[in-house]
Coordinates of C-alpha atoms in Angstrom, one line a residue:
X1 CA -80.8 -46.3 -4.7
X2 CA -79.0 -49.4 -3.2
X3 CA -75.5 -48.3 -4.2
X4 CA -74.7 -45.7 -1.6
X5 CA -72.4 -48.0 0.4
X6 CA -70.1 -48.3 -2.7
X7 CA -69.3 -44.6 -2.9
X8 CA -68.6 -44.4 0.8
X9 CA -66.0 -47.2 0.4
X10 CA -64.5 -45.3 -2.5
X11 CA -64.1 -42.2 -0.3
X12 CA -62.2 -44.1 2.3
X13 CA -64.9 -44.5 4.8
X14 CA -65.6 -48.1 5.9
X15 CA -69.4 -48.6 5.3
X16 CA -69.5 -51.8 7.3
X17 CA -68.0 -50.1 10.3
X18 CA -70.5 -47.4 10.2
X19 CA -73.7 -49.2 9.6
X20 CA -74.6 -47.3 6.5
X21 CA -76.9 -50.0 5.2
X22 CA -79.4 -49.1 8.0
X23 CA -79.1 -45.3 7.8
X24 CA -77.9 -44.2 4.4
X25 CA -78.4 -47.1 2.1
X26 CA -81.9 -45.9 0.9
X27 CA -81.9 -42.4 2.3
X28 CA -84.7 -43.5 4.4
X29 CA -84.8 -41.1 7.3
X30 CA -88.1 -39.2 7.3
X31 CA -87.1 -35.5 8.0
X32 CA -89.9 -34.4 10.3
X33 CA -89.0 -36.9 13.0
X34 CA -85.6 -38.5 12.9
X35 CA -86.7 -41.0 15.5
X36 CA -89.0 -42.6 12.9
X37 CA -87.7 -44.4 9.8
X38 CA -89.7 -44.4 6.7
X39 CA -88.9 -45.7 3.2
X40 CA -89.3 -42.7 1.0
X41 CA -88.7 -44.8 -2.1
X42 CA -89.0 -42.6 -5.2
X43 CA -90.0 -39.5 -3.3
X44 CA -87.9 -36.6 -4.6
X45 CA -88.9 -34.3 -1.7
X46 CA -88.2 -36.9 1.0
X47 CA -84.8 -37.8 -0.4
X48 CA -83.9 -34.2 -0.8
X49 CA -85.0 -33.4 2.8
X50 CA -82.7 -36.1 4.0
X51 CA -79.7 -34.0 2.8
X52 CA -80.8 -31.3 5.3
X53 CA -81.4 -33.9 8.0
X54 CA -77.8 -34.9 7.7
X55 CA -76.7 -31.3 8.5
X56 CA -79.2 -30.9 11.3
X57 CA -78.7 -34.1 13.3
X58 CA -77.0 -37.5 13.1
X59 CA -80.2 -39.5 12.6
X60 CA -82.2 -41.7 14.8
X61 CA -80.5 -42.9 18.0
X62 CA -78.0 -45.6 17.2
X63 CA -78.3 -44.9 13.4
X64 CA -75.5 -42.4 13.0
X65 CA -73.6 -43.0 9.7
X66 CA -70.4 -42.4 11.7
X67 CA -70.1 -45.4 13.9
X68 CA -67.2 -46.3 16.1
X69 CA -67.4 -42.8 17.3
X70 CA -69.9 -40.8 19.2
X71 CA -72.8 -40.0 16.8
X72 CA -73.7 -36.8 18.5
X73 CA -70.2 -35.5 18.2
X74 CA -70.2 -36.3 14.6
X75 CA -73.3 -34.3 13.7
X76 CA -72.3 -31.5 11.3
X77 CA -72.4 -28.4 13.5
X78 CA -70.8 -30.0 16.5
X79 CA -68.2 -31.7 14.4
X80 CA -67.2 -28.4 12.9
X81 CA -67.2 -26.8 16.3
X82 CA -64.8 -29.5 17.5
X83 CA -62.5 -28.7 14.6
X84 CA -62.8 -24.9 14.6
X85 CA -63.2 -23.9 18.2
X86 CA -61.8 -26.4 20.7
X87 CA -58.1 -26.2 19.7
X88 CA -58.2 -22.3 19.8
X89 CA -58.3 -19.6 22.4
X90 CA -62.1 -19.7 22.6
X91 CA -63.2 -22.9 24.1
X92 CA -61.9 -26.1 25.7
X93 CA -63.4 -29.5 26.1
X94 CA -62.6 -30.8 29.6
X95 CA -63.7 -34.4 29.4
X96 CA -62.9 -37.5 27.2
X97 CA -59.1 -37.2 27.4
X98 CA -58.5 -39.9 24.9
X99 CA -60.0 -37.9 22.0
X100 CA -60.1 -34.3 23.4
X101 CA -57.2 -34.4 25.8
X102 CA -54.6 -31.8 26.4
X103 CA -52.8 -32.2 23.0
X104 CA -56.0 -31.7 20.9
X105 CA -57.1 -28.8 23.1
X106 CA -53.6 -27.4 22.6
X107 CA -53.7 -27.6 18.8
X108 CA -51.5 -30.7 18.5
X109 CA -53.1 -33.5 16.4
X110 CA -52.4 -37.1 15.5
X111 CA -54.2 -39.3 13.0
X112 CA -55.5 -41.7 15.7
X113 CA -57.7 -39.1 17.5
X114 CA -61.3 -40.2 17.2
X115 CA -62.6 -36.7 16.9
X116 CA -60.6 -36.2 13.7
X117 CA -62.3 -39.3 12.2
X118 CA -65.7 -37.8 13.3
X119 CA -65.5 -34.5 11.5
X120 CA -63.7 -35.9 8.4
X121 CA -66.3 -38.6 8.1
X122 CA -69.2 -36.2 8.5
X123 CA -67.9 -33.9 5.8
X124 CA -67.3 -36.8 3.3
X125 CA -70.7 -38.3 4.1
X126 CA -72.5 -35.1 3.5
X127 CA -70.5 -34.4 0.3
X128 CA -71.4 -37.9 -0.9
X129 CA -75.1 -37.5 -0.2
X130 CA -75.2 -34.2 -2.1
X131 CA -73.4 -35.7 -5.1
X132 CA -75.6 -38.8 -5.1
X133 CA -78.8 -36.7 -5.0
X134 CA -77.6 -34.7 -8.0
X135 CA -76.7 -37.8 -9.9
X136 CA -80.1 -39.3 -9.2
X137 CA -81.8 -36.2 -10.6
X138 CA -79.6 -36.1 -13.6
X139 CA -80.1 -39.8 -14.3
X140 CA -83.8 -39.4 -14.2
X141 CA -84.3 -41.8 -11.3
X142 CA -87.3 -39.9 -9.9
X143 CA -89.6 -40.2 -13.0
X144 CA -90.7 -36.5 -12.7
X145 CA -93.3 -34.5 -14.6
X146 CA -92.4 -31.0 -15.9
X147 CA -93.2 -29.3 -12.6
X148 CA -91.2 -31.9 -10.7
X149 CA -88.3 -31.4 -13.1
X150 CA -88.3 -27.7 -12.4
X151 CA -88.4 -28.3 -8.7
X152 CA -85.6 -30.8 -8.9
X153 CA -83.3 -28.3 -10.6
X154 CA -83.8 -25.9 -7.8
X155 CA -83.0 -28.7 -5.4
X156 CA -79.9 -29.4 -7.3
X157 CA -78.7 -25.9 -6.8
X158 CA -79.3 -26.2 -3.1
X159 CA -77.5 -29.6 -2.9
X160 CA -74.5 -28.0 -4.7
X161 CA -74.6 -25.1 -2.2
X162 CA -74.5 -27.5 0.7
X163 CA -71.7 -29.4 -1.1
X164 CA -69.8 -26.1 -1.3
X165 CA -70.2 -25.5 2.4
X166 CA -68.6 -28.8 3.1
X167 CA -65.7 -28.1 0.8
X168 CA -65.2 -24.7 2.6
X169 CA -64.2 -26.7 5.6
X170 CA -62.3 -29.4 3.7
X171 CA -60.2 -26.6 2.1
X172 CA -59.6 -25.2 5.6
X173 CA -58.7 -28.6 7.1
X174 CA -56.5 -30.4 4.6
X175 CA -53.7 -29.6 2.1
X176 CA -54.5 -32.6 -0.1
X177 CA -58.2 -32.8 -0.5
X178 CA -60.3 -35.8 -1.7
X179 CA -62.4 -34.2 -4.3
X180 CA -65.8 -35.7 -5.4
X181 CA -68.6 -34.1 -7.4
X182 CA -71.6 -35.5 -9.2
X183 CA -69.3 -36.8 -12.0
X184 CA -67.4 -39.1 -9.6
X185 CA -68.2 -42.7 -10.4
X186 CA -70.0 -44.7 -7.7
X187 CA -67.5 -46.8 -5.9
X188 CA -64.5 -45.0 -7.3
X189 CA -62.0 -43.4 -5.0
X190 CA -61.8 -39.7 -5.9
X191 CA -58.5 -38.1 -6.8
X192 CA -56.8 -36.5 -3.9
X193 CA -56.0 -33.0 -5.3
X194 CA -53.8 -30.2 -4.1
X195 CA -55.8 -27.6 -2.1
X196 CA -55.3 -24.9 -4.7
X197 CA -56.9 -27.1 -7.4
X198 CA -59.9 -27.9 -5.2
X199 CA -60.2 -24.2 -4.5
X200 CA -60.4 -23.5 -8.2
X201 CA -63.0 -26.2 -8.8
X202 CA -65.2 -25.4 -5.9
X203 CA -65.2 -21.6 -6.5
X204 CA -65.9 -22.1 -10.2
X205 CA -68.9 -24.4 -9.4
X206 CA -70.3 -22.1 -6.7
X207 CA -70.0 -19.1 -9.1
X208 CA -72.1 -21.1 -11.6
X209 CA -74.6 -21.9 -8.9
X210 CA -74.9 -18.3 -7.8
X211 CA -75.6 -17.3 -11.4
X212 CA -78.1 -20.1 -11.9
X213 CA -80.2 -19.0 -8.9
X214 CA -81.0 -15.8 -10.7
X215 CA -82.6 -12.8 -9.0
X216 CA -84.8 -12.7 -6.0
X217 CA -84.3 -16.3 -5.1
X218 CA -85.4 -16.1 -1.4
X219 CA -85.4 -19.7 -0.1
X220 CA -88.1 -21.3 2.0
X221 CA -87.4 -21.3 5.7
X222 CA -84.7 -23.9 6.6
X223 CA -83.4 -24.2 3.0
X224 CA -80.4 -22.5 1.4
X225 CA -80.5 -20.1 -1.5
X226 CA -78.5 -17.5 -3.4
X227 CA -77.5 -15.6 -0.4
X228 CA -76.1 -18.7 1.3
X229 CA -74.2 -19.7 -1.8
X230 CA -72.7 -16.2 -2.1
X231 CA -71.9 -16.2 1.6
X232 CA -70.0 -19.5 1.3
X233 CA -68.1 -18.1 -1.7
X234 CA -67.2 -15.0 0.3
X235 CA -65.9 -17.2 3.1
X236 CA -63.8 -19.2 0.6
X237 CA -62.4 -16.1 -1.1
X238 CA -61.6 -14.5 2.2
X239 CA -59.2 -17.4 2.8
X240 CA -58.0 -17.6 -0.8
X241 CA -54.4 -16.8 0.1
X242 CA -54.3 -19.8 2.5
X243 CA -56.2 -22.1 0.3
X244 CA -54.7 -21.3 -3.1
X245 CA -51.7 -19.0 -2.5
X246 CA -53.2 -16.0 -4.2
X247 CA -55.6 -13.5 -2.4
X248 CA -59.0 -12.9 -3.8
X249 CA -60.3 -10.0 -1.5
X250 CA -61.9 -8.3 -4.5
X251 CA -64.1 -11.3 -5.2
X252 CA -64.8 -11.7 -1.5
X253 CA -65.9 -8.0 -1.2
X254 CA -68.0 -8.2 -4.4
X255 CA -70.1 -11.2 -3.1
X256 CA -70.4 -9.6 0.3
X257 CA -71.6 -6.4 -1.2
X258 CA -74.3 -8.3 -3.2
X259 CA -75.6 -9.8 0.0
X260 CA -75.5 -6.5 1.8
X261 CA -77.4 -4.8 -1.0
X262 CA -80.1 -7.4 -0.8
X263 CA -80.4 -7.9 3.0
X264 CA -78.8 -4.9 4.7
X265 CA -81.9 -2.9 5.4
X266 CA -84.9 -2.9 7.7
X267 CA -85.1 -3.6 11.4
X268 CA -84.5 -1.5 14.4
X269 CA -81.2 -0.2 13.1
X270 CA -82.1 0.0 9.4
X271 CA -79.1 -2.3 8.5
X272 CA -80.7 -5.7 8.5
X273 CA -79.4 -6.7 11.9
X274 CA -81.6 -8.0 14.6
X275 CA -82.1 -5.5 17.4
X276 CA -80.9 -7.8 20.2
X277 CA -77.9 -10.1 20.1
X278 CA -79.6 -12.5 22.6
X279 CA -82.7 -12.8 20.4
X280 CA -80.5 -14.2 17.6
X281 CA -79.8 -17.3 19.7
X282 CA -83.0 -18.0 21.6
X283 CA -85.7 -20.5 21.1
X284 CA -87.7 -18.4 18.7
X285 CA -84.8 -17.2 16.5
X286 CA -86.4 -18.9 13.5
X287 CA -88.3 -15.6 12.9
X288 CA -85.0 -14.0 11.9
X289 CA -84.1 -16.8 9.4
X290 CA -84.1 -15.8 5.7
X291 CA -87.3 -17.1 4.1
X292 CA -89.3 -17.4 7.3
X293 CA -91.1 -14.0 7.2
X294 CA -91.4 -13.7 10.9
X295 CA -89.6 -10.4 11.0
X296 CA -88.6 -7.6 8.7
X297 CA -85.0 -8.6 9.1
X298 CA -83.3 -11.8 7.9
X299 CA -80.0 -11.7 9.6
X300 CA -79.6 -15.5 9.7
X301 CA -78.7 -16.4 6.1
X302 CA -78.2 -20.1 6.7
X303 CA -79.9 -21.8 9.6
X304 CA -79.4 -25.4 10.6
X305 CA -82.9 -26.0 11.9
X306 CA -83.6 -27.5 15.3
X307 CA -86.7 -28.4 17.2
X308 CA -87.1 -29.5 20.8
X309 CA -89.4 -32.3 19.9
X310 CA -89.3 -33.2 16.2
X311 CA -85.8 -32.5 15.2
X312 CA -83.5 -33.2 18.1
X313 CA -79.8 -34.2 18.4
X314 CA -76.7 -33.5 20.4
X315 CA -75.5 -30.7 18.3
X316 CA -76.6 -27.2 17.3
X317 CA -78.3 -25.0 19.9
X318 CA -78.8 -28.1 22.1
X319 CA -75.1 -28.7 22.3
X320 CA -74.2 -25.0 22.6
X321 CA -76.5 -24.7 25.6
X322 CA -76.0 -27.9 27.5
X323 CA -72.2 -28.3 27.0
X324 CA -71.6 -25.1 29.0
X325 CA -74.2 -25.6 31.7
X326 CA -74.8 -27.5 34.8
X327 CA -76.6 -26.8 38.1
X328 CA -74.1 -26.1 40.8
X329 CA -74.3 -24.5 44.2
X330 CA -77.8 -23.1 43.6
X331 CA -81.3 -23.9 44.7
X332 CA -84.6 -22.1 44.8
X333 CA -84.9 -20.0 47.9
X334 CA -86.9 -21.6 50.8
X335 CA -89.8 -19.3 51.4
X336 CA -90.7 -17.7 54.7
X337 CA -94.2 -18.9 55.7
X338 CA -96.7 -16.2 56.4
X339 CA -100.4 -15.9 57.0
X340 CA -100.4 -12.3 56.0
X341 CA -101.8 -12.5 52.4
X342 CA -100.4 -9.1 51.5
X343 CA -96.8 -10.4 52.0
X344 CA -97.2 -13.2 49.5
X345 CA -94.3 -13.2 47.0
X346 CA -92.7 -10.1 48.5
X347 CA -89.1 -9.7 49.5
X348 CA -87.7 -8.2 52.7
X349 CA -84.1 -7.0 53.3
X350 CA -82.9 -8.3 56.6
X351 CA -79.6 -7.9 58.4
X352 CA -78.5 -11.4 57.2
X353 CA -79.8 -11.0 53.7
X354 CA -83.0 -10.9 51.6
X355 CA -85.9 -13.3 52.4
X356 CA -89.0 -14.1 50.4
X357 CA -92.5 -14.8 51.8
X358 CA -95.1 -17.3 50.8
X359 CA -98.7 -17.1 52.0
X360 CA -100.4 -20.1 53.6
X361 CA -104.2 -20.0 54.1
X362 CA -104.3 -23.3 55.9
X363 CA -103.1 -23.1 59.4
X364 CA -101.8 -26.6 59.7
X365 CA -99.9 -26.3 56.5
X366 CA -98.5 -23.0 57.8
X367 CA -97.4 -24.5 61.0
X368 CA -95.7 -27.4 59.2
X369 CA -93.8 -25.1 56.9
X370 CA -92.8 -22.8 59.7
X371 CA -91.3 -25.7 61.7
X372 CA -89.2 -26.7 58.7
X373 CA -88.2 -23.1 58.1
X374 CA -87.1 -22.5 61.7
X375 CA -85.1 -25.8 61.7
X376 CA -83.3 -24.6 58.6
X377 CA -82.7 -21.1 59.9
X378 CA -81.4 -22.5 63.1
X379 CA -78.8 -24.7 61.4
X380 CA -75.6 -22.7 60.5
X381 CA -74.8 -25.2 57.8
X382 CA -78.3 -24.9 56.1
X383 CA -79.5 -21.5 56.8
X384 CA -78.2 -20.0 53.5
X385 CA -81.2 -21.7 51.9
X386 CA -83.7 -19.2 53.3
X387 CA -81.9 -16.1 52.0
X388 CA -82.1 -14.7 48.5
X389 CA -78.7 -14.6 46.8
X390 CA -80.1 -13.4 43.5
X391 CA -83.3 -13.0 41.6
X392 CA -83.1 -14.4 38.1
X393 CA -86.0 -14.1 35.7
X394 CA -88.3 -13.2 38.6
X395 CA -87.4 -16.3 40.6
X396 CA -85.4 -16.2 43.9
X397 CA -82.3 -18.4 44.2
X398 CA -79.9 -19.1 47.1
X399 CA -76.2 -19.9 46.7
X400 CA -74.4 -22.5 48.8
X401 CA -71.4 -20.8 50.3
X402 CA -69.4 -24.0 50.3
X403 CA -69.5 -24.3 46.5
X404 CA -67.4 -22.8 43.7
X405 CA -69.3 -21.5 40.8
X406 CA -73.1 -20.8 41.1
X407 CA -75.3 -21.6 38.2
X408 CA -78.7 -23.1 37.5
X409 CA -79.8 -24.6 34.2
X410 CA -83.2 -23.0 34.9
X411 CA -81.6 -19.7 34.2
X412 CA -81.4 -20.8 30.5
X413 CA -84.7 -22.7 30.5
X414 CA -82.6 -25.8 29.9
X415 CA -83.3 -29.3 31.1
X416 CA -79.8 -30.4 30.4
X417 CA -76.3 -29.5 31.6
X418 CA -73.1 -31.4 30.8
X419 CA -70.4 -29.3 32.4
X420 CA -68.1 -30.1 29.4
X421 CA -66.6 -26.8 28.3
X422 CA -64.8 -23.7 29.6
X423 CA -63.5 -20.6 28.0
X424 CA -59.9 -19.5 27.8
X425 CA -58.9 -16.4 29.6
X426 CA -57.4 -14.9 26.5
X427 CA -60.8 -14.9 24.9
X428 CA -62.5 -13.5 27.9
X429 CA -60.1 -10.6 28.0
X430 CA -61.0 -9.5 24.5
X431 CA -64.2 -8.0 25.7
X432 CA -64.6 -4.6 27.3
X433 CA -65.2 -5.1 31.0
X434 CA -66.3 -2.5 33.5
X435 CA -64.2 -4.0 36.4
X436 CA -60.8 -5.7 36.8
X437 CA -62.5 -8.9 37.9
X438 CA -64.1 -9.2 34.5
X439 CA -67.5 -9.7 36.0
X440 CA -69.6 -6.8 34.5
X441 CA -69.7 -5.5 31.0
X442 CA -71.9 -3.2 28.9
X443 CA -71.3 -5.5 26.0
X444 CA -74.5 -7.5 25.7
X445 CA -72.8 -10.3 23.9
X446 CA -71.6 -11.6 27.3
X447 CA -75.0 -11.3 28.9
X448 CA -75.4 -15.1 29.4
X449 CA -71.9 -15.8 30.7
X450 CA -71.0 -17.1 34.1
X451 CA -68.1 -15.0 35.5
X452 CA -66.5 -14.2 38.8
X453 CA -69.8 -12.6 39.8
X454 CA -71.0 -16.1 40.4
X455 CA -67.8 -17.6 41.7
X456 CA -66.2 -18.8 38.5
X457 CA -62.5 -18.3 37.8
X458 CA -61.2 -16.9 34.5
X459 CA -57.9 -18.7 35.1
X460 CA -57.3 -21.9 33.2
X461 CA -55.5 -23.8 35.9
X462 CA -56.2 -27.0 34.1
X463 CA -58.3 -28.5 31.3
X464 CA -59.7 -31.2 33.6
X465 CA -63.4 -31.8 34.1
X466 CA -63.2 -32.2 37.9
X467 CA -62.0 -28.6 38.1
X468 CA -65.1 -27.2 36.4
X469 CA -65.9 -23.9 38.1
X470 CA -62.3 -23.2 38.9
X471 CA -60.7 -23.5 35.5
X472 CA -62.5 -21.0 33.2
X473 CA -65.6 -18.9 32.7
X474 CA -68.7 -20.3 31.1
X475 CA -69.5 -18.4 27.9
X476 CA -72.8 -19.7 26.4
X477 CA -74.6 -17.5 23.8
X478 CA -77.6 -19.8 23.1
X479 CA -80.4 -20.3 25.6
X480 CA -83.8 -22.1 25.4
X481 CA -85.8 -18.9 26.3
X482 CA -87.9 -17.2 23.7
X483 CA -86.9 -13.5 23.4
X484 CA -88.7 -10.3 22.5
X485 CA -87.1 -8.2 19.9
X486 CA -85.5 -6.0 22.6
X487 CA -83.8 -9.0 24.1
X488 CA -86.1 -9.4 27.1
X489 CA -87.3 -12.9 27.9
X490 CA -90.8 -13.9 26.7
X491 CA -91.8 -16.7 29.0
X492 CA -95.2 -17.1 27.4
X493 CA -93.6 -18.1 24.1
X494 CA -90.8 -20.1 25.6
X495 CA -90.8 -23.9 25.2
X496 CA -91.1 -26.4 28.0
X497 CA -87.9 -26.8 30.0
X498 CA -86.9 -30.3 28.7
X499 CA -83.6 -31.9 27.8
X500 CA -83.5 -30.6 24.3
X501 CA -83.4 -27.0 22.9
X502 CA -85.5 -25.3 20.3
X503 CA -83.3 -22.7 18.7
X504 CA -82.0 -23.0 15.2
X505 CA -78.2 -22.9 14.8
X506 CA -77.2 -19.7 13.0
X507 CA -74.6 -21.1 10.6
X508 CA -74.0 -17.8 8.6
X509 CA -75.3 -14.4 9.6
X510 CA -75.4 -11.0 7.9
X511 CA -73.2 -9.8 10.8
X512 CA -70.5 -12.1 9.5
X513 CA -70.9 -10.7 6.0
X514 CA -70.4 -7.2 7.3
X515 CA -67.2 -8.2 9.1
X516 CA -66.0 -10.2 6.1
X517 CA -66.6 -7.2 3.8
X518 CA -64.8 -4.9 6.2
X519 CA -61.7 -7.2 6.2
X520 CA -61.7 -7.5 2.4
X521 CA -61.8 -3.7 2.2
X522 CA -58.9 -3.3 4.6
X523 CA -57.0 -5.8 2.5
X524 CA -57.5 -3.8 -0.7
X525 CA -60.5 -5.7 -2.1
X526 CA -62.6 -2.6 -2.9
X527 CA -64.9 -0.2 -1.2
X528 CA -63.5 2.4 1.2
X529 CA -62.2 2.5 4.7
X530 CA -65.2 4.6 5.7
X531 CA -67.5 1.8 4.4
X532 CA -65.5 -0.8 6.4
X533 CA -65.7 1.4 9.5
X534 CA -69.5 1.8 9.1
X535 CA -69.9 -2.0 8.8
X536 CA -68.0 -2.6 12.1
X537 CA -69.9 0.2 13.8
X538 CA -73.2 -1.6 12.9
X539 CA -71.9 -4.5 14.9
X540 CA -70.8 -2.5 17.9
X541 CA -74.0 -0.4 18.0
X542 CA -76.1 -3.6 18.4
X543 CA -73.6 -5.2 20.8
X544 CA -74.1 -2.4 23.3
X545 CA -77.8 -1.8 22.7
X546 CA -77.3 1.7 21.6
X547 CA -80.2 3.8 20.3
X548 CA -80.3 4.1 16.5
X549 CA -78.1 7.0 15.5
X550 CA -76.0 6.9 18.7
X551 CA -72.3 7.0 18.4
X552 CA -71.5 6.1 22.0
X553 CA -69.7 3.0 21.1
X554 CA -68.7 3.8 17.5
X555 CA -65.1 3.8 16.5
X556 CA -63.7 6.7 14.5
X557 CA -61.0 4.7 12.8
X558 CA -60.4 1.0 12.1
X559 CA -57.2 -1.0 12.1
X560 CA -56.8 -4.7 11.1
X561 CA -56.2 -5.6 14.7
X562 CA -59.4 -3.8 15.7
X563 CA -61.3 -5.7 13.1
X564 CA -59.9 -9.0 14.2
X565 CA -60.8 -8.4 17.8
X566 CA -64.3 -7.4 16.9
X567 CA -64.8 -10.4 14.7
X568 CA -63.8 -12.6 17.6
X569 CA -66.2 -11.0 19.9
X570 CA -69.1 -11.1 17.5
X571 CA -68.7 -14.5 15.9
X572 CA -67.5 -16.6 18.8
X573 CA -68.8 -20.2 18.7
X574 CA -69.8 -19.8 15.0
X575 CA -67.1 -22.2 13.7
X576 CA -64.7 -19.7 12.2
X577 CA -62.0 -19.1 14.8
X578 CA -59.3 -21.6 13.8
X579 CA -59.6 -20.6 10.2
X580 CA -59.4 -16.9 11.1
X581 CA -56.3 -17.3 13.3
X582 CA -54.5 -19.2 10.4
X583 CA -55.5 -16.5 7.9
X584 CA -54.1 -13.8 10.2
X585 CA -50.8 -15.8 10.8
X586 CA -51.6 -16.0 14.5
X587 CA -52.1 -19.8 14.7
X588 CA -48.5 -20.9 15.0
X589 CA -46.7 -17.7 16.2
X590 CA -47.5 -14.1 16.9
X591 CA -50.2 -14.8 19.5
X592 CA -50.3 -17.2 22.4
X593 CA -53.2 -18.3 24.6
X594 CA -53.6 -20.6 27.6
X595 CA -52.7 -24.2 26.9
X596 CA -51.7 -23.5 23.3
X597 CA -49.2 -26.2 22.5
X598 CA -50.3 -28.2 25.5
X599 CA -48.5 -26.0 28.0
X600 CA -50.3 -23.9 30.6
X601 CA -48.8 -20.5 29.5
X602 CA -48.9 -21.4 25.9
X603 CA -46.2 -21.9 23.3
X604 CA -45.8 -21.8 19.5
X605 CA -47.3 -24.5 17.3
X606 CA -45.5 -26.3 14.5
X607 CA -46.3 -25.1 11.0
X608 CA -47.9 -28.4 10.0
X609 CA -50.7 -28.0 12.6
X610 CA -52.3 -25.5 10.3
X611 CA -53.9 -28.6 8.7
X612 CA -55.4 -31.7 10.3
X613 CA -54.1 -35.2 9.5
X614 CA -56.3 -37.6 7.6
X615 CA -57.5 -40.2 10.1
X616 CA -55.7 -43.4 10.3
X617 CA -58.9 -45.4 9.7
X618 CA -59.3 -43.6 6.4
X619 CA -55.7 -44.0 5.4
X620 CA -55.9 -47.8 5.9
X621 CA -59.1 -48.0 4.0
X622 CA -58.0 -46.0 0.9
X623 CA -55.0 -45.0 -1.1
X624 CA -54.5 -41.5 0.2
X625 CA -51.5 -39.4 1.0
X626 CA -51.2 -38.1 4.5
X627 CA -51.3 -34.4 5.2
X628 CA -47.9 -32.7 5.0
X629 CA -46.0 -33.0 8.3
X630 CA -47.8 -36.0 9.8

């Protein structure tokens, strides 16, 4: 297995520049702990597990296969987020102006932007590893017995499923796509094919894979199976008109319906959806992953597994927690010393505000604490520290009135906060708010957000990191708390508050399949409008925490615009937004958001920005044609 570097060179990725000899040359990253390197040699299971490792993290620190660019940013989930979310109306990256400055945030791209090299390279690396694994199995390199051969064939189906997931994004990103499968010769540059031809090849291969899985192919936890393969096919068919020039909504609906028939039952609502939206994105969300058996619902069809100790990285739930957060203008409330034991931990409303008491049995300790308390209370600049501004998760906090934006990482059980992202106002306004300030909503999907209620401004006055708190809401959906099924926090099961997060990243959910099926129906792909409406109402029922059977937030009719808005609300930060806007003809014209086109009020984008340019570093290493328009 010493020939991996050759195929990377053939794909236009400079192996010497990325240090592949240390990371990928022997597929030697042991999957249980990416900080340790072990030579798996002829170990089928170890080599196969490395495929999943390359979707979950970037490898041991300093061993990212994408060098010359931030390894954490080139991890699969985060790389796709950079491509799919940051240039859109959902999220903005407010640091690193060289790679993520105003043009990129505004949807204007050039081949020299490092972030483009990051996600292009990650896709091609993962495609290559999938292909090479399949080649190794087919060539008999593992010397397997009969049982091993049977297991290897199942692994091949999974490798091809992951390969298909990568090509879903390649089809979305480029109009001339480097195509490689297990028949591509090692070291040979693959043909750069028209997008429509790659669409035909990929869908045909995934159809074969779905058929080969057979019936009742529930995967083990953390692995992909038939449902993931069909979900990826549905995602490709949903965009067939963009990818190939001819719609395929009938095929999209058919695959969605297969998944719904298998998974759309059980749980609180009887439709296969998790009862609480928050619980889907907490530290113990693995129990809702297909194949885990921790719940009677399996909403998460494909999970990119994370672990706060053994499988860490700067992507997935860790990224989607820390990038939004920071501790600002907040501290734990200074307690009022008391020697009245009955007052311990109680709160009292005073004329100035709420205070909290703490009992001291030792008189000397009480006197020392009281002296400090009185000094603080007597100082106009500091006295805010003794009054309770808000009780969050049973802990009292005080807000510094001189600050803008009040937030504590502790509220998310997070030991890390980067202050790197803000939301666009156009996205915030898509939700149903109870007040004009957009601070309170019955929609539980905004339950973790930081809004004007904590001093944040929804206005996007800039996309500059120093304006954090003043230039956009914070809209996290992941946290490091464990949740009960009803969405309440379970502190006893929550991990330690450290710098990494525990939740798995939900790459594809049953909720997305419901919304995809509904769109296919409205586009004439089959089913009925009543069915599409029912699917969307499943989503809305859960979003508002309605009781089963309630119609309080149900719609009685469904338009395409209604569906598009609900899809945005439900699937935000799940790496679909840019592709959705392009499919709906809202990327270039017809819809404008803040800083679109790199202007504050937004402007139209050129047609060629529907695709990304191939990075300059790749163009100079290979014989490829540049994306049309660049």
